[in-house]
């Protein structure tokens, strides 16, 4: 019913790798060791098992993980990347060079430098159209989380 059978052979040979995460690679590796659990689930799952970074054991789909220090050499991103997460100031500076349909920027508010935040707000104010997170996306940020959503024509 979803039409997945039309591309079944292609998906088996070239599985989706539609998530790209850009940041300080050592920090990302550390973050991928976090355990996510629902409610009273004591076990949970490692974030790395859910996002499946590319390793020599990747048999199916995987996520691309890039170091922000060498990210300029990786641009442009492959066409099949539909979501890019830019984690930190070093990654956010490439915001205008990333052409994936959805881009998420993660700011570290403990850093005094606001240049990355200013770059995102400037993009929103000059080319963006705001999105109401609660009404249009059905998502309300948790306490302590600041979120800003907008669309930009590519």
mmCIF file with all atom_site columns, C-alpha atoms in Angstrom:
data_model
loop_
_atom_site.group_PDB
_atom_site.id
_atom_site.type_symbol
_atom_site.label_atom_id
_atom_site.label_alt_id
_atom_site.label_comp_id
_atom_site.label_asym_id
_atom_site.label_entity_id
_atom_site.label_seq_id
_atom_site.pdbx_PDB_ins_code
_atom_site.Cartn_x
_atom_site.Cartn_y
_atom_site.Cartn_z
_atom_site.occupancy
_atom_site.B_iso_or_equiv
_atom_site.pdbx_formal_charge
_atom_site.auth_seq_id
_atom_site.auth_comp_id
_atom_site.auth_asym_id
_atom_site.auth_atom_id
_atom_site.pdbx_PDB_model_num
ATOM 1   C CA . UNK A 1 1   ? 0.000  0.000  0.000  1.00 0.00 ? 1   UNK A CA 1
ATOM 2   C CA . UNK A 1 2   ? 2.919  2.387  0.535  1.00 0.00 ? 2   UNK A CA 1
ATOM 3   C CA . UNK A 1 3   ? 4.481  1.613  -2.829 1.00 0.00 ? 3   UNK A CA 1
ATOM 4   C CA . UNK A 1 4   ? 7.729  0.402  -1.290 1.00 0.00 ? 4   UNK A CA 1
ATOM 5   C CA . UNK A 1 5   ? 7.697  -2.646 -3.568 1.00 0.00 ? 5   UNK A CA 1
ATOM 6   C CA . UNK A 1 6   ? 8.298  -0.437 -6.639 1.00 0.00 ? 6   UNK A CA 1
ATOM 7   C CA . UNK A 1 7   ? 11.846 0.351  -5.498 1.00 0.00 ? 7   UNK A CA 1
ATOM 8   C CA . UNK A 1 8   ? 12.500 -2.806 -3.482 1.00 0.00 ? 8   UNK A CA 1
ATOM 9   C CA . UNK A 1 9   ? 15.459 -4.071 -5.514 1.00 0.00 ? 9   UNK A CA 1
ATOM 10  C CA . UNK A 1 10  ? 17.116 -0.640 -5.606 1.00 0.00 ? 10  UNK A CA 1
ATOM 11  C CA . UNK A 1 11  ? 16.589 -0.213 -1.855 1.00 0.00 ? 11  UNK A CA 1
ATOM 12  C CA . UNK A 1 12  ? 18.263 -3.564 -1.183 1.00 0.00 ? 12  UNK A CA 1
ATOM 13  C CA . UNK A 1 13  ? 21.282 -2.694 -3.315 1.00 0.00 ? 13  UNK A CA 1
ATOM 14  C CA . UNK A 1 14  ? 21.535 1.006  -2.372 1.00 0.00 ? 14  UNK A CA 1
ATOM 15  C CA . UNK A 1 15  ? 19.699 1.580  0.908  1.00 0.00 ? 15  UNK A CA 1
ATOM 16  C CA . UNK A 1 16  ? 18.730 5.043  2.073  1.00 0.00 ? 16  UNK A CA 1
ATOM 17  C CA . UNK A 1 17  ? 21.335 7.229  3.733  1.00 0.00 ? 17  UNK A CA 1
ATOM 18  C CA . UNK A 1 18  ? 19.187 10.324 4.009  1.00 0.00 ? 18  UNK A CA 1
ATOM 19  C CA . UNK A 1 19  ? 20.424 11.743 7.347  1.00 0.00 ? 19  UNK A CA 1
ATOM 20  C CA . UNK A 1 20  ? 23.641 13.752 7.637  1.00 0.00 ? 20  UNK A CA 1
ATOM 21  C CA . UNK A 1 21  ? 24.983 14.894 11.007 1.00 0.00 ? 21  UNK A CA 1
ATOM 22  C CA . UNK A 1 22  ? 27.747 17.503 11.049 1.00 0.00 ? 22  UNK A CA 1
ATOM 23  C CA . UNK A 1 23  ? 29.670 18.456 14.175 1.00 0.00 ? 23  UNK A CA 1
ATOM 24  C CA . UNK A 1 24  ? 32.734 17.781 16.271 1.00 0.00 ? 24  UNK A CA 1
ATOM 25  C CA . UNK A 1 25  ? 33.215 14.096 15.496 1.00 0.00 ? 25  UNK A CA 1
ATOM 26  C CA . UNK A 1 26  ? 34.527 13.089 18.933 1.00 0.00 ? 26  UNK A CA 1
ATOM 27  C CA . UNK A 1 27  ? 31.549 14.769 20.610 1.00 0.00 ? 27  UNK A CA 1
ATOM 28  C CA . UNK A 1 28  ? 29.110 13.182 18.183 1.00 0.00 ? 28  UNK A CA 1
ATOM 29  C CA . UNK A 1 29  ? 30.596 9.746  18.879 1.00 0.00 ? 29  UNK A CA 1
ATOM 30  C CA . UNK A 1 30  ? 30.144 10.400 22.588 1.00 0.00 ? 30  UNK A CA 1
ATOM 31  C CA . UNK A 1 31  ? 26.553 11.592 22.088 1.00 0.00 ? 31  UNK A CA 1
ATOM 32  C CA . UNK A 1 32  ? 25.716 8.456  20.089 1.00 0.00 ? 32  UNK A CA 1
ATOM 33  C CA . UNK A 1 33  ? 26.426 6.407  23.217 1.00 0.00 ? 33  UNK A CA 1
ATOM 34  C CA . UNK A 1 34  ? 23.431 7.979  24.998 1.00 0.00 ? 34  UNK A CA 1
ATOM 35  C CA . UNK A 1 35  ? 20.579 5.594  25.813 1.00 0.00 ? 35  UNK A CA 1
ATOM 36  C CA . UNK A 1 36  ? 17.032 6.507  24.838 1.00 0.00 ? 36  UNK A CA 1
ATOM 37  C CA . UNK A 1 37  ? 14.118 4.928  26.672 1.00 0.00 ? 37  UNK A CA 1
ATOM 38  C CA . UNK A 1 38  ? 10.365 5.450  26.856 1.00 0.00 ? 38  UNK A CA 1
ATOM 39  C CA . UNK A 1 39  ? 8.543  5.841  30.129 1.00 0.00 ? 39  UNK A CA 1
ATOM 40  C CA . UNK A 1 40  ? 9.260  2.891  32.392 1.00 0.00 ? 40  UNK A CA 1
ATOM 41  C CA . UNK A 1 41  ? 11.424 1.005  29.868 1.00 0.00 ? 41  UNK A CA 1
ATOM 42  C CA . UNK A 1 42  ? 14.569 0.217  31.849 1.00 0.00 ? 42  UNK A CA 1
ATOM 43  C CA . UNK A 1 43  ? 16.616 -1.024 28.898 1.00 0.00 ? 43  UNK A CA 1
ATOM 44  C CA . UNK A 1 44  ? 16.282 1.537  26.133 1.00 0.00 ? 44  UNK A CA 1
ATOM 45  C CA . UNK A 1 45  ? 18.446 1.661  23.023 1.00 0.00 ? 45  UNK A CA 1
ATOM 46  C CA . UNK A 1 46  ? 21.738 3.320  22.231 1.00 0.00 ? 46  UNK A CA 1
ATOM 47  C CA . UNK A 1 47  ? 21.270 6.329  19.996 1.00 0.00 ? 47  UNK A CA 1
ATOM 48  C CA . UNK A 1 48  ? 23.911 4.834  17.688 1.00 0.00 ? 48  UNK A CA 1
ATOM 49  C CA . UNK A 1 49  ? 21.712 1.773  17.078 1.00 0.00 ? 49  UNK A CA 1
ATOM 50  C CA . UNK A 1 50  ? 18.792 4.008  16.110 1.00 0.00 ? 50  UNK A CA 1
ATOM 51  C CA . UNK A 1 51  ? 20.730 6.337  13.817 1.00 0.00 ? 51  UNK A CA 1
ATOM 52  C CA . UNK A 1 52  ? 23.040 3.606  12.506 1.00 0.00 ? 52  UNK A CA 1
ATOM 53  C CA . UNK A 1 53  ? 26.209 5.528  11.626 1.00 0.00 ? 53  UNK A CA 1
ATOM 54  C CA . UNK A 1 54  ? 28.092 4.009  8.700  1.00 0.00 ? 54  UNK A CA 1
ATOM 55  C CA . UNK A 1 55  ? 30.518 1.327  9.827  1.00 0.00 ? 55  UNK A CA 1
ATOM 56  C CA . UNK A 1 56  ? 32.062 -1.702 8.175  1.00 0.00 ? 56  UNK A CA 1
ATOM 57  C CA . UNK A 1 57  ? 29.112 -3.666 9.630  1.00 0.00 ? 57  UNK A CA 1
ATOM 58  C CA . UNK A 1 58  ? 26.395 -1.527 8.012  1.00 0.00 ? 58  UNK A CA 1
ATOM 59  C CA . UNK A 1 59  ? 24.322 -3.995 6.055  1.00 0.00 ? 59  UNK A CA 1
ATOM 60  C CA . UNK A 1 60  ? 21.329 -1.748 5.456  1.00 0.00 ? 60  UNK A CA 1
ATOM 61  C CA . UNK A 1 61  ? 20.633 1.969  5.684  1.00 0.00 ? 61  UNK A CA 1
ATOM 62  C CA . UNK A 1 62  ? 22.932 4.269  7.623  1.00 0.00 ? 62  UNK A CA 1
ATOM 63  C CA . UNK A 1 63  ? 23.414 7.893  8.624  1.00 0.00 ? 63  UNK A CA 1
ATOM 64  C CA . UNK A 1 64  ? 26.293 9.981  7.334  1.00 0.00 ? 64  UNK A CA 1
ATOM 65  C CA . UNK A 1 65  ? 28.386 11.606 10.045 1.00 0.00 ? 65  UNK A CA 1
ATOM 66  C CA . UNK A 1 66  ? 30.761 14.402 9.065  1.00 0.00 ? 66  UNK A CA 1
ATOM 67  C CA . UNK A 1 67  ? 33.363 16.308 11.016 1.00 0.00 ? 67  UNK A CA 1
ATOM 68  C CA . UNK A 1 68  ? 32.735 20.043 10.879 1.00 0.00 ? 68  UNK A CA 1
ATOM 69  C CA . UNK A 1 69  ? 36.462 20.695 10.537 1.00 0.00 ? 69  UNK A CA 1
ATOM 70  C CA . UNK A 1 70  ? 36.647 18.993 7.129  1.00 0.00 ? 70  UNK A CA 1
ATOM 71  C CA . UNK A 1 71  ? 33.058 19.503 6.036  1.00 0.00 ? 71  UNK A CA 1
ATOM 72  C CA . UNK A 1 72  ? 33.870 21.972 3.251  1.00 0.00 ? 72  UNK A CA 1
ATOM 73  C CA . UNK A 1 73  ? 35.613 19.139 1.393  1.00 0.00 ? 73  UNK A CA 1
ATOM 74  C CA . UNK A 1 74  ? 32.411 17.037 1.555  1.00 0.00 ? 74  UNK A CA 1
ATOM 75  C CA . UNK A 1 75  ? 30.190 19.648 -0.087 1.00 0.00 ? 75  UNK A CA 1
ATOM 76  C CA . UNK A 1 76  ? 27.903 19.464 -1.906 1.00 0.00 ? 76  UNK A CA 1
ATOM 77  C CA . UNK A 1 77  ? 26.090 16.746 0.000  1.00 0.00 ? 77  UNK A CA 1
ATOM 78  C CA . UNK A 1 78  ? 24.669 13.803 -1.985 1.00 0.00 ? 78  UNK A CA 1
ATOM 79  C CA . UNK A 1 79  ? 21.199 14.359 -3.444 1.00 0.00 ? 79  UNK A CA 1
ATOM 80  C CA . UNK A 1 80  ? 19.609 11.646 -1.290 1.00 0.00 ? 80  UNK A CA 1
ATOM 81  C CA . UNK A 1 81  ? 20.280 13.557 1.969  1.00 0.00 ? 81  UNK A CA 1
ATOM 82  C CA . UNK A 1 82  ? 16.895 14.904 3.073  1.00 0.00 ? 82  UNK A CA 1
ATOM 83  C CA . UNK A 1 83  ? 17.796 15.984 6.633  1.00 0.00 ? 83  UNK A CA 1
ATOM 84  C CA . UNK A 1 84  ? 21.013 17.606 7.808  1.00 0.00 ? 84  UNK A CA 1
ATOM 85  C CA . UNK A 1 85  ? 21.763 18.308 11.472 1.00 0.00 ? 85  UNK A CA 1
ATOM 86  C CA . UNK A 1 86  ? 24.373 21.019 12.031 1.00 0.00 ? 86  UNK A CA 1
ATOM 87  C CA . UNK A 1 87  ? 25.609 20.613 15.599 1.00 0.00 ? 87  UNK A CA 1
ATOM 88  C CA . UNK A 1 88  ? 27.507 23.564 17.005 1.00 0.00 ? 88  UNK A CA 1
ATOM 89  C CA . UNK A 1 89  ? 29.036 26.779 15.746 1.00 0.00 ? 89  UNK A CA 1
ATOM 90  C CA . UNK A 1 90  ? 31.668 25.049 13.586 1.00 0.00 ? 90  UNK A CA 1
ATOM 91  C CA . UNK A 1 91  ? 28.957 23.217 11.637 1.00 0.00 ? 91  UNK A CA 1
ATOM 92  C CA . UNK A 1 92  ? 26.396 26.031 11.479 1.00 0.00 ? 92  UNK A CA 1
ATOM 93  C CA . UNK A 1 93  ? 28.797 28.252 9.557  1.00 0.00 ? 93  UNK A CA 1
ATOM 94  C CA . UNK A 1 94  ? 28.055 25.978 6.546  1.00 0.00 ? 94  UNK A CA 1
ATOM 95  C CA . UNK A 1 95  ? 24.306 26.614 6.743  1.00 0.00 ? 95  UNK A CA 1
ATOM 96  C CA . UNK A 1 96  ? 24.153 28.517 3.447  1.00 0.00 ? 96  UNK A CA 1
ATOM 97  C CA . UNK A 1 97  ? 26.069 25.729 1.662  1.00 0.00 ? 97  UNK A CA 1
ATOM 98  C CA . UNK A 1 98  ? 23.761 22.881 2.744  1.00 0.00 ? 98  UNK A CA 1
ATOM 99  C CA . UNK A 1 99  ? 20.922 22.347 0.275  1.00 0.00 ? 99  UNK A CA 1
ATOM 100 C CA . UNK A 1 100 ? 19.034 19.462 1.891  1.00 0.00 ? 100 UNK A CA 1
ATOM 101 C CA . UNK A 1 101 ? 15.260 20.003 2.261  1.00 0.00 ? 101 UNK A CA 1
ATOM 102 C CA . UNK A 1 102 ? 15.387 20.070 6.072  1.00 0.00 ? 102 UNK A CA 1
ATOM 103 C CA . UNK A 1 103 ? 18.207 21.507 8.163  1.00 0.00 ? 103 UNK A CA 1
ATOM 104 C CA . UNK A 1 104 ? 18.310 21.466 11.975 1.00 0.00 ? 104 UNK A CA 1
ATOM 105 C CA . UNK A 1 105 ? 20.812 23.708 13.773 1.00 0.00 ? 105 UNK A CA 1
ATOM 106 C CA . UNK A 1 106 ? 21.800 22.851 17.344 1.00 0.00 ? 106 UNK A CA 1
ATOM 107 C CA . UNK A 1 107 ? 23.236 25.736 19.342 1.00 0.00 ? 107 UNK A CA 1
ATOM 108 C CA . UNK A 1 108 ? 25.406 25.533 22.427 1.00 0.00 ? 108 UNK A CA 1
ATOM 109 C CA . UNK A 1 109 ? 24.126 28.432 24.534 1.00 0.00 ? 109 UNK A CA 1
ATOM 110 C CA . UNK A 1 110 ? 27.000 28.010 27.004 1.00 0.00 ? 110 UNK A CA 1
ATOM 111 C CA . UNK A 1 111 ? 29.312 29.525 24.376 1.00 0.00 ? 111 UNK A CA 1
ATOM 112 C CA . UNK A 1 112 ? 29.492 33.326 24.520 1.00 0.00 ? 112 UNK A CA 1
ATOM 113 C CA . UNK A 1 113 ? 29.868 33.708 20.733 1.00 0.00 ? 113 UNK A CA 1
ATOM 114 C CA . UNK A 1 114 ? 26.449 34.360 19.179 1.00 0.00 ? 114 UNK A CA 1
ATOM 115 C CA . UNK A 1 115 ? 27.587 34.509 15.531 1.00 0.00 ? 115 UNK A CA 1
ATOM 116 C CA . UNK A 1 116 ? 25.956 31.186 14.583 1.00 0.00 ? 116 UNK A CA 1
ATOM 117 C CA . UNK A 1 117 ? 22.631 32.183 16.143 1.00 0.00 ? 117 UNK A CA 1
ATOM 118 C CA . UNK A 1 118 ? 22.809 35.551 14.396 1.00 0.00 ? 118 UNK A CA 1
ATOM 119 C CA . UNK A 1 119 ? 23.443 33.814 11.050 1.00 0.00 ? 119 UNK A CA 1
ATOM 120 C CA . UNK A 1 120 ? 20.311 31.669 11.455 1.00 0.00 ? 120 UNK A CA 1
ATOM 121 C CA . UNK A 1 121 ? 18.140 34.610 12.531 1.00 0.00 ? 121 UNK A CA 1
ATOM 122 C CA . UNK A 1 122 ? 19.455 36.680 9.612  1.00 0.00 ? 122 UNK A CA 1
ATOM 123 C CA . UNK A 1 123 ? 18.545 33.867 7.187  1.00 0.00 ? 123 UNK A CA 1
ATOM 124 C CA . UNK A 1 124 ? 15.082 33.640 8.731  1.00 0.00 ? 124 UNK A CA 1
ATOM 125 C CA . UNK A 1 125 ? 14.528 37.394 8.550  1.00 0.00 ? 125 UNK A CA 1
ATOM 126 C CA . UNK A 1 126 ? 15.831 37.842 5.010  1.00 0.00 ? 126 UNK A CA 1
ATOM 127 C CA . UNK A 1 127 ? 14.578 34.721 3.176  1.00 0.00 ? 127 UNK A CA 1
ATOM 128 C CA . UNK A 1 128 ? 12.515 32.758 5.650  1.00 0.00 ? 128 UNK A CA 1
ATOM 129 C CA . UNK A 1 129 ? 8.869  32.239 6.382  1.00 0.00 ? 129 UNK A CA 1
ATOM 130 C CA . UNK A 1 130 ? 8.154  31.344 10.037 1.00 0.00 ? 130 UNK A CA 1
ATOM 131 C CA . UNK A 1 131 ? 6.569  28.023 11.023 1.00 0.00 ? 131 UNK A CA 1
ATOM 132 C CA . UNK A 1 132 ? 4.503  27.752 14.215 1.00 0.00 ? 132 UNK A CA 1
ATOM 133 C CA . UNK A 1 133 ? 5.973  24.673 15.880 1.00 0.00 ? 133 UNK A CA 1
ATOM 134 C CA . UNK A 1 134 ? 2.961  23.845 18.048 1.00 0.00 ? 134 UNK A CA 1
ATOM 135 C CA . UNK A 1 135 ? 0.183  24.390 15.487 1.00 0.00 ? 135 UNK A CA 1
ATOM 136 C CA . UNK A 1 136 ? 1.873  23.542 12.176 1.00 0.00 ? 136 UNK A CA 1
ATOM 137 C CA . UNK A 1 137 ? 4.205  20.774 13.347 1.00 0.00 ? 137 UNK A CA 1
ATOM 138 C CA . UNK A 1 138 ? 2.347  19.602 16.446 1.00 0.00 ? 138 UNK A CA 1
ATOM 139 C CA . UNK A 1 139 ? 5.472  19.878 18.604 1.00 0.00 ? 139 UNK A CA 1
ATOM 140 C CA . UNK A 1 140 ? 6.108  21.889 21.745 1.00 0.00 ? 140 UNK A CA 1
ATOM 141 C CA . UNK A 1 141 ? 9.720  22.127 22.929 1.00 0.00 ? 141 UNK A CA 1
ATOM 142 C CA . UNK A 1 142 ? 10.588 20.706 26.340 1.00 0.00 ? 142 UNK A CA 1
ATOM 143 C CA . UNK A 1 143 ? 11.548 23.002 29.197 1.00 0.00 ? 143 UNK A CA 1
ATOM 144 C CA . UNK A 1 144 ? 14.979 24.479 28.583 1.00 0.00 ? 144 UNK A CA 1
ATOM 145 C CA . UNK A 1 145 ? 14.783 23.965 24.818 1.00 0.00 ? 145 UNK A CA 1
ATOM 146 C CA . UNK A 1 146 ? 14.554 26.980 22.533 1.00 0.00 ? 146 UNK A CA 1
ATOM 147 C CA . UNK A 1 147 ? 13.259 26.275 19.020 1.00 0.00 ? 147 UNK A CA 1
ATOM 148 C CA . UNK A 1 148 ? 12.739 28.397 15.929 1.00 0.00 ? 148 UNK A CA 1
ATOM 149 C CA . UNK A 1 149 ? 11.302 27.006 12.704 1.00 0.00 ? 149 UNK A CA 1
ATOM 150 C CA . UNK A 1 150 ? 11.057 28.545 9.250  1.00 0.00 ? 150 UNK A CA 1
ATOM 151 C CA . UNK A 1 151 ? 11.057 27.652 5.580  1.00 0.00 ? 151 UNK A CA 1
ATOM 152 C CA . UNK A 1 152 ? 13.451 29.030 2.959  1.00 0.00 ? 152 UNK A CA 1
ATOM 153 C CA . UNK A 1 153 ? 13.137 28.632 -0.784 1.00 0.00 ? 153 UNK A CA 1
ATOM 154 C CA . UNK A 1 154 ? 16.116 26.715 -2.207 1.00 0.00 ? 154 UNK A CA 1
#
